[in-house]
Coordinates of C-alpha atoms and ligand atoms in Angstrom, one line a residue:
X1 CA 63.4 -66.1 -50.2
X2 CA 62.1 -63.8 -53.3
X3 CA 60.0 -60.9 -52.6
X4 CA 57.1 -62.6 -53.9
X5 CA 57.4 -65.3 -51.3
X6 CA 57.1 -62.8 -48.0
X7 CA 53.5 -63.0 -47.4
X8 CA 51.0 -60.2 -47.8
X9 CA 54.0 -58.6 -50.2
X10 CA 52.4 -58.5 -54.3
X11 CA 56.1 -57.8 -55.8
X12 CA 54.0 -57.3 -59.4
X13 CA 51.8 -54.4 -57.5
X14 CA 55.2 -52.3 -57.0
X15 CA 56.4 -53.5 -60.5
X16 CA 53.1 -52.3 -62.2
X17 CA 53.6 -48.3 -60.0
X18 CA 56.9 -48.3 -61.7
X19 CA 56.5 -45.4 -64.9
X20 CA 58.0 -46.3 -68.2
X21 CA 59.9 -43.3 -68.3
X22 CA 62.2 -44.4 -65.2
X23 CA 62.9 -47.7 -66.8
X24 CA 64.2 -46.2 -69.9
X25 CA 66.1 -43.6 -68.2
X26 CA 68.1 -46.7 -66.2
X27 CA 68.4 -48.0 -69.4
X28 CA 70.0 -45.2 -71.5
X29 CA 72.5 -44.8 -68.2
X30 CA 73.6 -48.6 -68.3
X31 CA 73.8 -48.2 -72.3
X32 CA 75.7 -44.7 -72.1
X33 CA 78.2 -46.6 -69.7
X34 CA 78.2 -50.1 -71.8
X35 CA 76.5 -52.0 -69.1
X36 CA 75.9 -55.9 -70.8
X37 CA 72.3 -57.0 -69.7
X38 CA 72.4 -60.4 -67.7
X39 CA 73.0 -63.7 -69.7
X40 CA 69.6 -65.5 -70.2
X41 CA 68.7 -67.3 -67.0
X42 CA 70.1 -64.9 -64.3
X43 CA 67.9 -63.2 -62.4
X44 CA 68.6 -59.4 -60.9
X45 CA 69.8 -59.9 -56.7
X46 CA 66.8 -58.2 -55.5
X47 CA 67.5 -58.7 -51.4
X48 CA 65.4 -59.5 -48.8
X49 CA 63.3 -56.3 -48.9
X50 CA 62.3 -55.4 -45.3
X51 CA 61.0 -52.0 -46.2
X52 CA 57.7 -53.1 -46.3
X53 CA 55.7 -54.3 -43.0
X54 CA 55.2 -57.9 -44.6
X55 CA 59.1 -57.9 -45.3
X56 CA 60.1 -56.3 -42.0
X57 CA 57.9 -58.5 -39.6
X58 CA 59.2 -61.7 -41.2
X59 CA 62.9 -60.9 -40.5
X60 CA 61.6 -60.1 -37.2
X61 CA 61.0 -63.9 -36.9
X62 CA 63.9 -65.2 -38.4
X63 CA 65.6 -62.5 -35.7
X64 CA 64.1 -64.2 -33.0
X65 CA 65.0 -67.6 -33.9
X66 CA 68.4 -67.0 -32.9
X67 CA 69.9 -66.3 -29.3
X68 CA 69.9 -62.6 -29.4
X69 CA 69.9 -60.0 -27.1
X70 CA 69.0 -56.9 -29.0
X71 CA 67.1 -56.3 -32.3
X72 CA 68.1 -52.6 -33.8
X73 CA 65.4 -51.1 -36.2
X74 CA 65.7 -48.3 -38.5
X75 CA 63.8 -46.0 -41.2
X76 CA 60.7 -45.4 -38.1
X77 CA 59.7 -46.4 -34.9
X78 CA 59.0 -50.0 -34.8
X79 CA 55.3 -51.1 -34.1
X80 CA 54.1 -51.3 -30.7
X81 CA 52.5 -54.7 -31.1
X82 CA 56.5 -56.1 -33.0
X83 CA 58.1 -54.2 -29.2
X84 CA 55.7 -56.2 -27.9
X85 CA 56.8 -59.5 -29.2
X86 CA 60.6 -58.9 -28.7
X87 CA 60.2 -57.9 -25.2
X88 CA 58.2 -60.9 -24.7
X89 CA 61.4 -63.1 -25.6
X90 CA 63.5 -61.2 -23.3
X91 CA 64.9 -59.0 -26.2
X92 CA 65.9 -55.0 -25.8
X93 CA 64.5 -53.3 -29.1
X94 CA 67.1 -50.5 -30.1
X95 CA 65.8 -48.0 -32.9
X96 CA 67.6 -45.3 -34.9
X97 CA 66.7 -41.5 -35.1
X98 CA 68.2 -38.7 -37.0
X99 CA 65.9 -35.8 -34.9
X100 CA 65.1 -35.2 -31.2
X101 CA 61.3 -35.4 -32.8
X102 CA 61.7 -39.1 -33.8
X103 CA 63.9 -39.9 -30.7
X104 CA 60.9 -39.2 -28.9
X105 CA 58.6 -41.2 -30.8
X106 CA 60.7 -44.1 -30.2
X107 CA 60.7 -43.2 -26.3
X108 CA 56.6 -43.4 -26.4
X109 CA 56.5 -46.6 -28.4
X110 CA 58.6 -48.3 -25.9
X111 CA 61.9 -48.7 -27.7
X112 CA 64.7 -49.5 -25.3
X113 CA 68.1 -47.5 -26.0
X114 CA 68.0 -45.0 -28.9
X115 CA 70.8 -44.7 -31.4
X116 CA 70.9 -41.2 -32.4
X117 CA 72.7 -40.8 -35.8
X118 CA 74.4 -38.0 -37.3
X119 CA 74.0 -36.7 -41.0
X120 CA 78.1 -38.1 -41.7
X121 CA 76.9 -41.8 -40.9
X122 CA 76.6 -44.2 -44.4
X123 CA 73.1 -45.3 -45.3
X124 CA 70.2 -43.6 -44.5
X125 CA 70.6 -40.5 -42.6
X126 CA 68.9 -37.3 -41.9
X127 CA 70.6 -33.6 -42.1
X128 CA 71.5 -32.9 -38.2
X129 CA 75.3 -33.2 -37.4
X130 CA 76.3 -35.9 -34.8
X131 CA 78.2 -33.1 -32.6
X132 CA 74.6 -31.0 -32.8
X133 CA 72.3 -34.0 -32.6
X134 CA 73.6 -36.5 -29.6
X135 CA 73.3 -33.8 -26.9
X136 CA 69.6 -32.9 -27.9
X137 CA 68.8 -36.4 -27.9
X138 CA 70.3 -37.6 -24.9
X139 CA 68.6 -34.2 -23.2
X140 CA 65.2 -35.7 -24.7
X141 CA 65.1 -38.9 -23.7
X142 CA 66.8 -39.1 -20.4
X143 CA 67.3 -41.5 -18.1
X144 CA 66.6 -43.4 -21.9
X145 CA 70.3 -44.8 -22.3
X146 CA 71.8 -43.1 -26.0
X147 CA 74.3 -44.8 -28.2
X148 CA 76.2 -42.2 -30.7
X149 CA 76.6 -42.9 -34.7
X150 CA 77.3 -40.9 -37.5
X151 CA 80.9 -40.5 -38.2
X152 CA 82.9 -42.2 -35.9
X153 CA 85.5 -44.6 -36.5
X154 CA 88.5 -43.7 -33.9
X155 CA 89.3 -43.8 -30.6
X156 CA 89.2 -39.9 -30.5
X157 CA 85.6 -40.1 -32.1
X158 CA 84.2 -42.7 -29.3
X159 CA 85.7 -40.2 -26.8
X160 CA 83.4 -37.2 -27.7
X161 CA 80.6 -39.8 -28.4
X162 CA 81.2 -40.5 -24.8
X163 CA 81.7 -37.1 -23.5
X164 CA 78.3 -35.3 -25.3
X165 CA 76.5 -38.1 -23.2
X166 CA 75.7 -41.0 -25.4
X167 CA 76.5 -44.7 -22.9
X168 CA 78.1 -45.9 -26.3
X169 CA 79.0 -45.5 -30.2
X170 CA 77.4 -47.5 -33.5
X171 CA 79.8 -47.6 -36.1
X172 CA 79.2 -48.6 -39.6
X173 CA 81.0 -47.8 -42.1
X174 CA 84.2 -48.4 -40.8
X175 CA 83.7 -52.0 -40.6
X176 CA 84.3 -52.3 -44.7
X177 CA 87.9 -51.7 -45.1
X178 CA 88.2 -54.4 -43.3
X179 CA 89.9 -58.5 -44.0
X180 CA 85.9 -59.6 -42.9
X181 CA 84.1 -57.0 -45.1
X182 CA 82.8 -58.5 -48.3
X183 CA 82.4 -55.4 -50.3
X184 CA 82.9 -55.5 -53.9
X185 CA 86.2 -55.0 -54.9
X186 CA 85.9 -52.1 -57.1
X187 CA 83.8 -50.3 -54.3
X188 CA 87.0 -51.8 -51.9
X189 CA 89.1 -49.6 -53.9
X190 CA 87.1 -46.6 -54.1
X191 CA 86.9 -46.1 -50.6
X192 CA 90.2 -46.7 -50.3
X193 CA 90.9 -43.6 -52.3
X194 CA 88.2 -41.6 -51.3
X195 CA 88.3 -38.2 -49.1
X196 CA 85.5 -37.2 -46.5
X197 CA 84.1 -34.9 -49.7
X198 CA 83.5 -37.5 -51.9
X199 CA 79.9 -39.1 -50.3
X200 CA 76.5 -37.3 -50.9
X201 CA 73.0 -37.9 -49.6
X202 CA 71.1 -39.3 -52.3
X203 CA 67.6 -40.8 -52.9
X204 CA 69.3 -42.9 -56.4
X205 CA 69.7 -46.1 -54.3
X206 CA 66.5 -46.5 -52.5
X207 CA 64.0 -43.5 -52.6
X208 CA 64.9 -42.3 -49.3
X209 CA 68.1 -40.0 -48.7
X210 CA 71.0 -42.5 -48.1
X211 CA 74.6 -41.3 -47.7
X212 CA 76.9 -43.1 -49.9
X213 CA 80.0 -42.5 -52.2
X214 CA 79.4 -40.0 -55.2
X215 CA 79.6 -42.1 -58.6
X216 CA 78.5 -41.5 -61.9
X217 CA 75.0 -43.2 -61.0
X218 CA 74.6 -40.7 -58.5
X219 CA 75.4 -37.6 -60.6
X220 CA 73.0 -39.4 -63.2
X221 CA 70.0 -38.7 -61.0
X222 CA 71.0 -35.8 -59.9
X223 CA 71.2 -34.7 -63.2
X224 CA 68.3 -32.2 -64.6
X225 CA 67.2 -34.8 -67.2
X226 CA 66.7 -37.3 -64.4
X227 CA 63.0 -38.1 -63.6
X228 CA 63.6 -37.7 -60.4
X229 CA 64.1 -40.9 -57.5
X230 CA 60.8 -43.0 -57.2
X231 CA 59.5 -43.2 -53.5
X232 CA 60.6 -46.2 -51.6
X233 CA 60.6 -49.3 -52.2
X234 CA 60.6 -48.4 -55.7
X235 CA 63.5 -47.0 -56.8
X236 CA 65.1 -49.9 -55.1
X237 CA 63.2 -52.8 -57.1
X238 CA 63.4 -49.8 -59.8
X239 CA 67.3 -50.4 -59.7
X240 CA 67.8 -54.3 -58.8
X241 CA 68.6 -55.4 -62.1
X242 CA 70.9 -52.5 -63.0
X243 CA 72.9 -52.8 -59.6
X244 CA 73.4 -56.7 -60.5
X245 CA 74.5 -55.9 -63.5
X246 CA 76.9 -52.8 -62.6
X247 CA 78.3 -55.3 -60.1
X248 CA 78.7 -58.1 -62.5
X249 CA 80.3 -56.5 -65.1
X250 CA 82.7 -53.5 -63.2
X251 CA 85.8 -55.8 -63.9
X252 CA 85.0 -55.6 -67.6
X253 CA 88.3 -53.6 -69.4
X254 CA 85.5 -52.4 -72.5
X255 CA 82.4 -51.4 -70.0
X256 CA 82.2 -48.2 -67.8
X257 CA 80.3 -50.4 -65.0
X258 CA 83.2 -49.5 -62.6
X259 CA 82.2 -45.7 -62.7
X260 CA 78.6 -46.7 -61.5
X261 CA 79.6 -48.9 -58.8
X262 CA 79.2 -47.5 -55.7
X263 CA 78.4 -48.4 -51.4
X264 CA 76.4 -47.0 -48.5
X265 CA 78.8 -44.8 -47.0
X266 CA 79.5 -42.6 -44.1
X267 CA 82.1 -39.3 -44.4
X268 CA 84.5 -40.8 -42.2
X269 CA 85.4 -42.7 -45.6
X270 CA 88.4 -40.3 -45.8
X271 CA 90.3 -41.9 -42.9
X272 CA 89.8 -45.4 -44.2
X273 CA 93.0 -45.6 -46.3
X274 CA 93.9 -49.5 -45.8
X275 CA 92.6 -52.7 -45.6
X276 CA 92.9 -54.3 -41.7
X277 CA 91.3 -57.1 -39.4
X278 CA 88.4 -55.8 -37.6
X279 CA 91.0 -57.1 -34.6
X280 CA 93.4 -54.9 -34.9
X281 CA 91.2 -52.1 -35.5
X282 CA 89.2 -52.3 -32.3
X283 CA 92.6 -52.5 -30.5
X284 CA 93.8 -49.6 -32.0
X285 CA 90.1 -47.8 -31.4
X286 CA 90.5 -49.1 -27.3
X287 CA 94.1 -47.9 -27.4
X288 CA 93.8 -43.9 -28.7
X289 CA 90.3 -44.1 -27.1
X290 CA 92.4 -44.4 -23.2
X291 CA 94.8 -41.5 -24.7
X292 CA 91.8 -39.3 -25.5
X293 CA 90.2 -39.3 -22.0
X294 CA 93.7 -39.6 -20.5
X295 CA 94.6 -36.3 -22.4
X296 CA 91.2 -34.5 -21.5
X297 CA 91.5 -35.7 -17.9
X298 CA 95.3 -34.2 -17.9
X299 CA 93.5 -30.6 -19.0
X300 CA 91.9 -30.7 -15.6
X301 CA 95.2 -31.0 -13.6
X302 CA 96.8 -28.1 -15.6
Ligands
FMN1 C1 77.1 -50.3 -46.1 C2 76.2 -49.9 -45.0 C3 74.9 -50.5 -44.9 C4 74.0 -50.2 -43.9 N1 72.8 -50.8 -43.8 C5 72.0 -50.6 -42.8 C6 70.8 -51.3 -42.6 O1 70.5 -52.2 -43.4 N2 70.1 -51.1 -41.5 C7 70.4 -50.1 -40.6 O2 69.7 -49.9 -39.6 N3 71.5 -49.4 -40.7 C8 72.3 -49.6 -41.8 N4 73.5 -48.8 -41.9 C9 73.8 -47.8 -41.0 C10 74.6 -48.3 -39.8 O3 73.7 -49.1 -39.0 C11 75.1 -47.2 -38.9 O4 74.0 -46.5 -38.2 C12 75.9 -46.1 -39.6 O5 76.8 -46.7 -40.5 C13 76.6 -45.3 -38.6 O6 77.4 -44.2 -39.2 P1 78.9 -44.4 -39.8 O7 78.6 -45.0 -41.1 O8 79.4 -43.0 -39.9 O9 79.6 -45.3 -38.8 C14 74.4 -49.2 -42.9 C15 75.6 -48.5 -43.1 C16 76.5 -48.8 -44.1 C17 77.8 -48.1 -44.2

């Protein structure tokens, strides 16, 4: 479905906040890097925009259609009257916080299990450390059951997840260097190379501050002759057609595309060197995970 089909959501409303002056600063970057424009006839991959209540409530539907047992929600507290709904199906609502104050919003709204994540996670993410934030939370919200993210993608990781009281860890970024991930192949490689330094928080992709991996698009709105990010969900419809093509053309030998591509990514990046079935993976994550405890346990017996 296009934007303009979700009810209630008037796509050319957002197009017409858009200023000139952003447009033509996407455009200079795309032309500085030799971006092609789209052949005639393709349109820009704009996704299914949920950051809008019209968008968000009618994947809430399509969520429900399915046999689920729990619908995770992120960027705010869901609405009381959407908890509502999904406990009436029998559904647990999980919701994400990046601060003990927003943790406890989700407590009073009647989310179920809180996923408190840490400023290392990919996507959107607030500036509290994981090691700094879980404890606070689960403190907060107790007997509320926590799950840990941010930055965790071993064994060792869901270990100290485990051990500063979270019931469980949400991983993310991990899950791309994987034989299931379907992440573009230039991004693929990337990540492959990158180190834990080379991710920033940036507002570029959507409007809101959204850990991913540092690229030349980044630095390009970063940079002082950058209008600045528009608010979301501009900057994201602000960006669709440049991000199709960036994507489109990154294999091209005589375009720079490659230097803008970029991903949603967390800082645990550096330890994602290879490629491997999510299988082997999670038996890997299960096997140093027994190790860790077993090696804190021996500690005791010393
Ligand atoms: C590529 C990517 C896309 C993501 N998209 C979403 C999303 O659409 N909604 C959401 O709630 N979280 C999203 N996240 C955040 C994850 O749900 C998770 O909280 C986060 O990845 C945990 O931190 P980690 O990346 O260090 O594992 C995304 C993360 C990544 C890496």
């Amino acid at each position: 479905a296009s934007l303009a089909d979700q009810p209630a959501f008037d796509k050319a409303a957002f197009e017409a906040m858009i200023p000139e002056r952003h447009r033509a600063f996407v455009e200079e970057v795309l032309e500085r890097y030799r971006v092609p424009k789209l052949p005639a006839g393709e349109s820009p991959y704009e996704g299914l925009l949920a950051w809008t209540h019209a968008g968000a409530r009618s994947q809430v539907e399509i969520a429900l259609a399915h046999p689920i047992r729990l619908l995770v929600n992120a960027l705010g507290t869901p609405p009381r009257d959407v908890i509502d709904q999904v406990h009436a199906r029998g559904v647990q609502v999980a919701a994400l916080c990046g601060s003990v104050e927003h943790a406890r919003r989700h407590v009073e709204a009647g989310v179920d299990i809180i996923v408190a994540q840490g400023s290392e996670a990919g996507g959107h993410t607030g500036e509290i450390g994981t090691m700094v934030l879980i404890p606070d939370v689960v403190d907060a919200v107790a007997p509320r059951p926590v799950l840990a993210a941010g930055g965790i993608g071993c064994g060792r990781q869901i270990a100290a997840a485990l051990a500063l009281g979270a019931e469980g860890a949400w991983m993310g970024s991990v899950w791309l260097a994987t034989t299931e991930s379907d992440l573009h192949p230039v991004a693929m490689t990337k990540v492959l190379q990158a180190t834990s330094r080379d991710t920033v928080r940036s507002r570029s992709m959507t409007g809101k501050p959204a850990r991913q991996l540092r690229t030349r698009w980044t630095e390009a709105w970063d940079d002082p002759a950058s209008p600045g990010p528009l608010p979301m969900p501009l900057q994201f419809l602000l960006n669709a057609d440049a991000t199709t093509r960036i994507h489109r053309y990154a294999h091209l030998e005589t375009s720079g595309a490659k230097e803008l591509v970029g991903t949603p990514i967390g800082q645990i990046v550096g330890r994602m060197s290879r490629v491997r079935p999510v299988r082997e993976l999670v038996h890997e994550m299960m096997t140093e995970f027994v190790d860790a405890v077993a090696r804190v346990h021996a500690l005791l017996e010393e």
